[in-house]
mmCIF file of C-alpha atoms in Angstrom:
data_model
loop_
_atom_site.group_PDB
_atom_site.id
_atom_site.type_symbol
_atom_site.label_atom_id
_atom_site.label_comp_id
_atom_site.label_asym_id
_atom_site.label_seq_id
_atom_site.Cartn_x
_atom_site.Cartn_y
_atom_site.Cartn_z
ATOM 1 C CA MET A 193 -8.821 -16.810 16.644
ATOM 2 C CA TRP A 194 -5.239 -18.065 16.900
ATOM 3 C CA ASN A 195 -3.588 -15.537 14.636
ATOM 4 C CA SER A 196 -5.002 -12.663 16.632
ATOM 5 C CA MET A 197 -2.569 -13.704 19.339
ATOM 6 C CA GLY A 198 0.547 -13.953 17.351
ATOM 7 C CA ASP A 199 0.560 -14.405 14.215
ATOM 8 C CA GLY A 200 0.517 -12.815 -3.320
ATOM 9 C CA GLY A 201 1.621 -9.621 -4.672
ATOM 10 C CA PHE A 202 3.664 -8.187 -7.499
ATOM 11 C CA LEU A 203 7.263 -8.881 -8.420
ATOM 12 C CA ASN A 204 9.322 -6.849 -10.845
ATOM 13 C CA SER A 205 9.075 -8.434 -14.278
ATOM 14 C CA SER A 206 12.847 -8.425 -14.600
ATOM 15 C CA THR A 207 12.918 -11.144 -11.983
ATOM 16 C CA ILE A 208 9.818 -13.197 -12.688
ATOM 17 C CA ASN A 209 8.072 -13.318 -16.013
ATOM 18 C CA SER A 210 5.823 -15.480 -18.122
ATOM 19 C CA PRO A 211 7.252 -18.123 -20.475
ATOM 20 C CA SER A 212 9.188 -16.237 -23.109
ATOM 21 C CA THR A 213 8.796 -16.436 -26.846
ATOM 22 C CA SER A 214 11.714 -16.275 -29.239
ATOM 23 C CA GLU A 215 11.478 -12.500 -29.572
ATOM 24 C CA LYS A 216 11.407 -11.837 -25.824
ATOM 25 C CA LYS A 217 14.488 -11.327 -23.740
ATOM 26 C CA LYS A 218 14.838 -14.250 -21.369
ATOM 27 C CA PRO A 219 14.599 -13.232 -17.706
ATOM 28 C CA GLU A 220 17.140 -14.277 -15.151
ATOM 29 C CA ARG A 221 16.066 -17.647 -13.826
ATOM 30 C CA ILE A 222 15.123 -18.195 -10.221
ATOM 31 C CA THR A 223 16.002 -21.616 -8.880
ATOM 32 C CA ASN A 224 16.588 -21.145 -5.151
ATOM 33 C CA VAL A 225 14.080 -20.095 -2.500
ATOM 34 C CA VAL A 226 16.126 -19.927 0.675
ATOM 35 C CA PRO A 227 14.917 -19.689 4.308
ATOM 36 C CA CYS A 228 16.664 -16.917 6.193
ATOM 37 C CA THR A 229 16.444 -14.438 9.057
ATOM 38 C CA ILE A 230 15.948 -10.704 8.757
ATOM 39 C CA ALA A 231 19.443 -10.227 10.190
ATOM 40 C CA GLN A 232 20.897 -12.140 7.229
ATOM 41 C CA ILE A 233 19.172 -9.749 4.838
ATOM 42 C CA HIS A 234 20.512 -6.717 6.685
ATOM 43 C CA SER A 235 24.011 -8.219 6.628
ATOM 44 C CA LEU A 236 24.155 -7.920 2.828
ATOM 45 C CA PRO A 237 26.361 -5.163 1.381
ATOM 46 C CA ASP A 238 24.437 -1.966 0.665
ATOM 47 C CA THR A 239 24.106 -2.578 -3.079
ATOM 48 C CA GLU A 240 23.717 -6.379 -2.977
ATOM 49 C CA GLU A 241 20.305 -7.969 -3.581
ATOM 50 C CA THR A 242 21.315 -11.639 -3.703
ATOM 51 C CA LEU A 243 21.575 -13.592 -0.467
ATOM 52 C CA SER A 244 24.604 -15.882 -0.336
ATOM 53 C CA ILE A 245 24.993 -18.790 2.062
ATOM 54 C CA GLY A 246 28.337 -20.348 1.347
ATOM 55 C CA SER A 247 28.379 -21.161 -2.363
ATOM 56 C CA MET A 248 24.582 -20.995 -2.656
ATOM 57 C CA SER A 249 22.952 -17.812 -3.933
ATOM 58 C CA ALA A 250 19.280 -16.945 -3.690
ATOM 59 C CA LYS A 251 17.182 -14.459 -5.605
ATOM 60 C CA ILE A 252 14.121 -15.302 -3.515
ATOM 61 C CA VAL A 253 14.091 -15.573 0.286
ATOM 62 C CA THR A 254 11.492 -16.639 2.805
ATOM 63 C CA PHE A 255 11.312 -15.679 6.473
ATOM 64 C CA VAL A 256 8.863 -15.697 9.374
ATOM 65 C CA GLY A 257 8.288 -12.714 11.636
ATOM 66 C CA VAL A 258 5.820 -10.538 13.504
ATOM 67 C CA VAL A 259 4.048 -7.659 11.785
ATOM 68 C CA THR A 260 4.594 -4.566 13.931
ATOM 69 C CA LYS A 261 3.079 -2.008 11.562
ATOM 70 C CA THR A 262 0.996 -1.888 8.390
ATOM 71 C CA ASP A 263 0.468 0.958 5.943
ATOM 72 C CA ALA A 264 -2.189 0.230 3.320
ATOM 73 C CA GLN A 265 -2.256 2.474 0.265
ATOM 74 C CA THR A 266 -4.120 2.329 -3.019
ATOM 75 C CA THR A 267 -1.564 0.235 -4.888
ATOM 76 C CA LYS A 268 0.469 -1.451 -2.163
ATOM 77 C CA ILE A 269 0.723 -2.423 1.479
ATOM 78 C CA THR A 270 3.913 -1.801 3.431
ATOM 79 C CA TYR A 271 4.486 -4.064 6.420
ATOM 80 C CA VAL A 272 7.167 -3.686 9.067
ATOM 81 C CA PHE A 273 8.417 -7.125 10.135
ATOM 82 C CA THR A 274 10.655 -8.214 12.983
ATOM 83 C CA ASP A 275 11.938 -11.663 13.911
ATOM 84 C CA HIS A 276 14.044 -10.412 16.844
ATOM 85 C CA THR A 277 17.339 -11.316 15.144
ATOM 86 C CA GLY A 278 18.150 -7.672 14.440
ATOM 87 C CA PRO A 279 16.527 -4.484 13.125
ATOM 88 C CA SER A 280 13.079 -4.703 11.574
ATOM 89 C CA ILE A 281 12.579 -4.653 7.812
ATOM 90 C CA ASP A 282 10.013 -3.149 5.447
ATOM 91 C CA VAL A 283 8.053 -5.538 3.229
ATOM 92 C CA GLN A 284 6.104 -4.157 0.280
ATOM 93 C CA LEU A 285 3.207 -6.102 -1.227
ATOM 94 C CA TRP A 286 1.813 -4.662 -4.443
ATOM 95 C CA LEU A 287 -1.924 -5.033 -4.899
ATOM 96 C CA GLY A 288 -3.776 -6.258 -7.952
ATOM 97 C CA GLU A 289 -6.673 -4.554 -9.648
ATOM 98 C CA THR A 290 -9.456 -7.011 -8.800
ATOM 99 C CA GLU A 291 -11.642 -6.970 -5.718
ATOM 100 C CA GLU A 292 -10.451 -10.424 -4.719
ATOM 101 C CA GLN A 293 -6.788 -9.401 -4.894
ATOM 102 C CA ASN A 294 -7.430 -6.262 -2.876
ATOM 103 C CA LYS A 295 -8.888 -8.334 -0.039
ATOM 104 C CA LYS A 296 -5.240 -8.976 0.846
ATOM 105 C CA VAL A 297 -5.366 -5.649 2.667
ATOM 106 C CA HIS A 298 -7.259 -7.338 5.495
ATOM 107 C CA GLU A 299 -5.456 -10.700 5.559
ATOM 108 C CA ILE A 300 -2.462 -9.716 7.678
ATOM 109 C CA GLU A 301 -3.027 -7.879 10.962
ATOM 110 C CA GLU A 302 -0.543 -6.121 13.224
ATOM 111 C CA ASN A 303 1.001 -8.241 16.004
ATOM 112 C CA CYS A 304 0.438 -11.394 13.952
ATOM 113 C CA TYR A 305 3.032 -13.927 12.802
ATOM 114 C CA ALA A 306 3.298 -14.285 9.042
ATOM 115 C CA ARG A 307 5.566 -15.834 6.421
ATOM 116 C CA VAL A 308 7.024 -13.654 3.679
ATOM 117 C CA THR A 309 8.354 -14.941 0.365
ATOM 118 C CA GLY A 310 9.906 -12.336 -1.874
ATOM 119 C CA ALA A 311 12.950 -10.647 -3.380
ATOM 120 C CA VAL A 312 15.466 -8.457 -1.564
ATOM 121 C CA ARG A 313 15.775 -4.916 -2.889
ATOM 122 C CA THR A 314 17.933 -1.941 -1.960
ATOM 123 C CA LEU A 315 17.146 1.759 -1.878
ATOM 124 C CA LYS A 316 19.999 4.228 -1.738
ATOM 125 C CA GLY A 317 20.377 5.608 1.748
ATOM 126 C CA LYS A 318 17.588 3.434 3.161
ATOM 127 C CA GLY A 319 19.144 -0.032 3.158
ATOM 128 C CA HIS A 320 17.346 -3.238 2.270
ATOM 129 C CA HIS A 321 13.680 -4.011 1.991
ATOM 130 C CA VAL A 322 11.696 -6.923 0.535
ATOM 131 C CA ILE A 323 9.310 -6.909 -2.416
ATOM 132 C CA ALA A 324 6.875 -9.673 -1.476
ATOM 133 C CA PHE A 325 4.791 -11.805 -3.767
ATOM 134 C CA ASN A 326 3.368 -13.928 -0.971
ATOM 135 C CA VAL A 327 2.576 -12.874 2.593
ATOM 136 C CA ARG A 328 0.419 -15.260 4.573
ATOM 137 C CA PRO A 329 -0.458 -15.617 8.259
ATOM 138 C CA LEU A 330 0.887 -18.685 10.036
ATOM 139 C CA GLN A 331 -1.633 -21.433 10.601
ATOM 140 C CA HIS A 332 0.215 -22.769 13.652
ATOM 141 C CA LEU A 333 3.165 -21.676 15.778
ATOM 142 C CA ASN A 334 4.933 -24.909 14.823
ATOM 143 C CA GLU A 335 5.636 -23.190 11.498
ATOM 144 C CA LEU A 336 7.847 -20.715 13.367
ATOM 145 C CA THR A 337 9.821 -23.529 14.973
ATOM 146 C CA MET A 338 10.128 -25.314 11.633
ATOM 147 C CA HIS A 339 11.384 -22.160 9.943
ATOM 148 C CA ILE A 340 14.161 -21.742 12.505
ATOM 149 C CA ALA A 341 15.136 -25.368 11.936
ATOM 150 C CA GLU A 342 15.136 -24.797 8.152
ATOM 151 C CA VAL A 343 17.451 -21.798 8.464
ATOM 152 C CA ILE A 344 19.927 -23.800 10.561
ATOM 153 C CA HIS A 345 19.634 -26.888 8.336
ATOM 154 C CA THR A 346 20.303 -24.910 5.154
ATOM 155 C CA SER A 347 23.347 -23.147 6.566
ATOM 156 C CA MET A 348 24.880 -26.337 7.946
ATOM 157 C CA SER A 349 24.119 -28.350 4.803
ATOM 158 C CA VAL A 350 25.771 -25.795 2.543
ATOM 159 C CA ALA A 351 28.836 -25.700 4.812
ATOM 160 C CA VAL A 352 29.152 -29.491 4.638
ATOM 161 C CA MET A 353 28.641 -29.653 0.892
ATOM 162 C CA ASP A 354 31.096 -26.820 0.270
ATOM 163 C CA LYS A 355 33.758 -29.036 1.831
ATOM 164 C CA GLN A 356 32.824 -31.819 -0.578
ATOM 165 C CA LYS A 357 33.511 -29.837 -3.731
ATOM 166 C CA PRO A 358 33.839 -29.672 -6.708
ATOM 167 C CA SER A 359 30.111 -29.374 -7.312
ATOM 168 C CA PHE A 360 26.673 -29.965 -5.911
ATOM 169 C CA ASN A 361 23.088 -29.004 -6.592
ATOM 170 C CA SER A 362 22.185 -26.362 -4.025
ATOM 171 C CA ASN A 363 18.459 -26.840 -4.714
ATOM 172 C CA SER A 364 18.664 -30.281 -3.095
ATOM 173 C CA LEU A 365 19.673 -28.653 0.183
ATOM 174 C CA LEU A 366 16.376 -26.891 0.699
ATOM 175 C CA PRO A 367 14.329 -28.608 3.427
ATOM 176 C CA SER A 368 11.647 -30.834 2.005
ATOM 177 C CA GLY A 369 9.143 -29.354 4.439
ATOM 178 C CA MET A 370 9.379 -26.054 2.557
ATOM 179 C CA MET A 371 7.247 -27.548 -0.190
ATOM 180 C CA GLU A 372 4.493 -28.613 2.219
ATOM 181 C CA SER A 373 1.492 -26.700 3.407
ATOM 182 C CA SER A 374 -1.939 -27.386 4.803
ATOM 183 C CA THR A 375 -4.904 -28.051 2.544
ATOM 184 C CA ASP A 376 -6.673 -25.139 4.207
ATOM 185 C CA THR A 377 -3.953 -22.746 3.080
ATOM 186 C CA PHE A 378 -4.197 -23.970 -0.507
ATOM 187 C CA ASP A 379 -7.982 -23.808 -0.555
ATOM 188 C CA ALA A 380 -8.006 -20.267 0.836
ATOM 189 C CA ALA A 381 -5.562 -19.069 -1.793
ATOM 190 C CA SER A 382 -7.306 -20.904 -4.614
ATOM 191 C CA ARG A 383 -10.656 -19.294 -3.900
ATOM 192 C CA LYS A 384 -9.164 -15.982 -5.035
ATOM 193 C CA LEU A 385 -8.381 -17.293 -8.526
ATOM 194 C CA THR A 386 -10.547 -17.956 -11.537
ATOM 195 C CA LYS A 387 -11.362 -21.574 -12.341
ATOM 196 C CA PRO A 388 -8.709 -21.891 -15.109
ATOM 197 C CA GLN A 389 -6.122 -20.271 -12.835
ATOM 198 C CA GLN A 390 -7.030 -22.712 -10.048
ATOM 199 C CA LEU A 391 -6.686 -25.697 -12.381
ATOM 200 C CA VAL A 392 -3.293 -24.558 -13.676
ATOM 201 C CA LYS A 393 -2.009 -23.742 -10.198
ATOM 202 C CA HIS A 394 -3.225 -27.067 -8.788
ATOM 203 C CA ALA A 395 -1.510 -28.967 -11.613
ATOM 204 C CA ILE A 396 1.757 -27.165 -10.884
ATOM 205 C CA ILE A 397 1.483 -27.876 -7.167
ATOM 206 C CA ASN A 398 0.792 -31.579 -7.772
ATOM 207 C CA CYS A 399 3.938 -31.996 -9.856
ATOM 208 C CA LYS A 400 6.632 -33.546 -7.656
ATOM 209 C CA ASP A 401 9.508 -33.224 -10.128
ATOM 210 C CA GLU A 402 12.437 -31.182 -8.835
ATOM 211 C CA GLN A 403 12.530 -29.110 -12.030
ATOM 212 C CA GLY A 404 8.790 -28.366 -11.919
ATOM 213 C CA ILE A 405 6.157 -29.059 -14.556
ATOM 214 C CA ASP A 406 6.674 -28.486 -18.275
ATOM 215 C CA VAL A 407 4.156 -26.258 -20.070
ATOM 216 C CA ARG A 408 3.589 -29.041 -22.603
ATOM 217 C CA GLU A 409 2.572 -31.364 -19.787
ATOM 218 C CA LEU A 410 0.051 -28.753 -18.649
ATOM 219 C CA TYR A 411 -1.388 -28.697 -22.173
ATOM 220 C CA ASN A 412 -1.762 -32.502 -22.105
ATOM 221 C CA ASN A 413 -3.158 -32.690 -18.562
ATOM 222 C CA LEU A 414 -5.618 -29.813 -18.842
ATOM 223 C CA GLN A 415 -7.405 -30.684 -22.058
ATOM 224 C CA SER A 416 -10.557 -28.938 -20.837
ATOM 225 C CA LEU A 417 -8.639 -25.663 -21.328
ATOM 226 C CA ASN A 418 -7.224 -24.387 -24.591
ATOM 227 C CA ARG A 419 -3.575 -23.366 -24.841
ATOM 228 C CA GLN A 420 -4.307 -19.655 -24.837
ATOM 229 C CA THR A 421 -6.297 -19.947 -21.606
ATOM 230 C CA ILE A 422 -3.494 -21.941 -19.977
ATOM 231 C CA GLN A 423 -0.912 -19.403 -21.135
ATOM 232 C CA GLU A 424 -2.989 -16.516 -19.799
ATOM 233 C CA ALA A 425 -3.300 -18.317 -16.460
ATOM 234 C CA LEU A 426 0.471 -18.870 -16.374
ATOM 235 C CA ASP A 427 1.080 -15.210 -17.121
ATOM 236 C CA PHE A 428 -1.229 -14.141 -14.309
ATOM 237 C CA LEU A 429 0.113 -16.642 -11.764
ATOM 238 C CA SER A 430 3.695 -15.697 -12.624
ATOM 239 C CA ASN A 431 3.119 -11.946 -12.453
ATOM 240 C CA GLU A 432 1.251 -12.323 -9.180
ATOM 241 C CA GLY A 433 4.039 -14.436 -7.674
ATOM 242 C CA HIS A 434 2.100 -17.700 -7.319
ATOM 243 C CA ILE A 435 4.614 -19.574 -9.502
ATOM 244 C CA TYR A 436 8.203 -19.180 -10.687
ATOM 245 C CA SER A 437 10.305 -20.605 -13.500
ATOM 246 C CA THR A 438 13.000 -23.181 -12.735
ATOM 247 C CA ILE A 439 15.389 -24.795 -15.238
ATOM 248 C CA ASP A 440 13.991 -22.725 -18.129
ATOM 249 C CA GLU A 441 11.047 -20.478 -18.937
ATOM 250 C CA ASP A 442 8.798 -23.461 -19.712
ATOM 251 C CA HIS A 443 9.067 -25.216 -16.327
ATOM 252 C CA TYR A 444 7.200 -23.963 -13.286
ATOM 253 C CA LYS A 445 6.884 -24.590 -9.569
ATOM 254 C CA SER A 446 4.580 -23.026 -6.999
ATOM 255 C CA THR A 447 5.762 -20.417 -4.489
ATOM 256 C CA ASP A 448 2.846 -20.980 -2.113
ATOM 257 C CA TYR A 449 4.532 -23.784 -0.227
ATOM 258 C CA VAL A 450 8.032 -22.435 0.141
#
């Protein structure tokens, strides 16, 4: 098996949440998912949890590395990742309560390449680590090459656009390939969801709009599901890190293909 040679989770609700109602406090919106290296994460100031590349800031990062150590506990898995750009970094993936979710324990093996998508966190005296909501093994080593190209492309694009001020949309700088993935990857992930969750997730993935899909459009497109079922699926997918809000709390995009 290829990944034996080389080669989601839970995110704090203050960062990702379900669509808010009028009485809920609106969470801070996440609009950038930025490719980076582990060295860039370690270069952040001790108390900083937002990665900045020029004028672009990112609450969510994605990187590719080798798993050098795993520590599976009842509620979470801690991985140690290295990409050879600097010191290794700890990645924590919180486990769900269902049997299907807990199968994640066996998905990522040591000495395998994997992609992490998550949020940078700091712990006093221990530096930075990453709270992951998606850790998946690479399907092909070309993904590693593409990731390196994405990191370089993003950095250079931001530098060019910063010179062309006054303003630009940093989301447009993210490599288009970041939203692509193999059908096999999608199918494998979807098998771990209930049927309504699969339908909602698939509808979000199929939306090509930059701002993501509106909840009202989901209601119209998924008439086989009632609104409560769709909302419950959105809550689950959001809390498990499969989707994230974009321009407001009623527009969603998928994190699986970042």
